[in-house]
Phi, psi and omega in degrees: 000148181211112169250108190310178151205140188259168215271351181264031205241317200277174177268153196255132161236153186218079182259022172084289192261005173215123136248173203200152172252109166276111181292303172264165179284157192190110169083212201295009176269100155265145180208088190297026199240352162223105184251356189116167185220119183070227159305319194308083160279351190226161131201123161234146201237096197237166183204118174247115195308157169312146177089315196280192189157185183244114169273163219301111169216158180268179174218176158212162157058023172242178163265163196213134177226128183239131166251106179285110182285336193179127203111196143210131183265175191219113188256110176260148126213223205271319189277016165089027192269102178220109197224183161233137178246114140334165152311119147102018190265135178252140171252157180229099200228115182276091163323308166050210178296347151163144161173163217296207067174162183217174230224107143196158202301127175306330191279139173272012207212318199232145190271169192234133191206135177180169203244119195263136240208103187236133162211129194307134218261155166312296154298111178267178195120173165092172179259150165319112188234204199171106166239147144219166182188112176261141213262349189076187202227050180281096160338103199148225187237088192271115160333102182217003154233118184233146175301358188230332169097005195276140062186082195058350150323119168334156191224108196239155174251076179177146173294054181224136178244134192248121163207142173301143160215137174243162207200120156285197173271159185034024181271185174195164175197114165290166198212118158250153193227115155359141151301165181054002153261150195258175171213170143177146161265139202252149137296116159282299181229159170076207193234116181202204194224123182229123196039060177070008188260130172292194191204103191256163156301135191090340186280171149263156156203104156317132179262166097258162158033015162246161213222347203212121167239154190225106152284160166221125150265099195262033191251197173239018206236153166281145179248150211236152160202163153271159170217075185301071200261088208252154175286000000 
């Protein structure tokens, strides 16, 4: 079964220097009917005005993931980390028993836009860690978060594997999925089509009980999506 929710479906915040869409519920959203899928619990889809940010606050027990779309954040935390991410760099940051830190658009000029990622860890617990990475921009399905950390992959603490898929125009990628696994996938950009249902930027699709997904892209612009292969 693959049950879409269209990107005008999720829920909305408006605090003036961030606005933000929520796929699942978060802060002042609720929806018991989207609480998260599987491990998967966050995904806010945010734009953040020049200048601005989330100032120094904590986490625990989460996976914590930010994919930058546009921009650049400018990244602090506790653990003695001051880094920056561009556009298309993934962070992955393990909460574990606790830690600090805040996110904020670097730029005084240009807005920032990117997608913050909470998927619940197996274990709670552990120290606390901080990977990044930009993965390029290779046609297909490019690995880039694993429970295992293998072949250079981000290393998350859960049975969930995350990969990019970029789509040229007219292009397609079949996806197999384990038994007994769940999946799902977000548009970041463009367009495209699974298992014959579109997809726009902002859309979603909850997975079940399928083993073969056939993406297509029939548009003329490249298409960007996560790929989310969750327990």
């Amino acid at each position: 079964m693959i049950e879409v929710r269209a990107a005008n479906q999720r829920g909305k915040a408006n605090f003036g220097w961030l606005e933000s869409h929520h796929t699942f519920s978060f802060g002042s959203y609720h929806d018991e009917n989207h609480m998260g899928h599987s491990a998967l619990r966050v995904i806010n889809d945010d734009t953040v005005a020049p200048g601005a940010g989330f100032g120094t606050h904590g986490h625990r027990d989460m996976e914590i993931i930010s994919f930058v779309t546009q921009g650049v954040i400018a990244h602090k935390d506790s653990m003695g980390n001051v880094q920056t991410l561009p556009k298309g760099e993934f962070q992955l940051m393990s909460a574990g028993t606790g830690v600090t830190h805040s996110e904020f658009n670097a730029s005084d000029t240009e807005v920032l836009k990117f997608l913050q990622i909470w998927v619940v860890p197996e274990t709670r617990g552990g120290e606390p860690g901080y990977q990044q990475k930009n993965f390029g921009q290779a046609q297909g399905l490019t690995p880039v978060i694993t429970p295992t950390g293998e072949n250079g992959t981000l290393k998350i603490k859960q049975q969930t594997r995350i990969s990019q898929l970029y789509l040229a125009a007219g292009t397609e990628q079949d996806i197999q999925l384990a038994q007994g696994r769940k999946a799902y996938v977000h548009m970041v950009e463009g367009s495209l089509t699974l298992n014959g249902q579109g997809l726009s930027a902002g859309d979603g699709a909850k997975i079940f009980d399928i083993n073969a997904l056939k993406t297509r892209n029939q548009s003329d612009a490249v298409a960007i999506a996560l790929v989310f292969d969750l327990p």
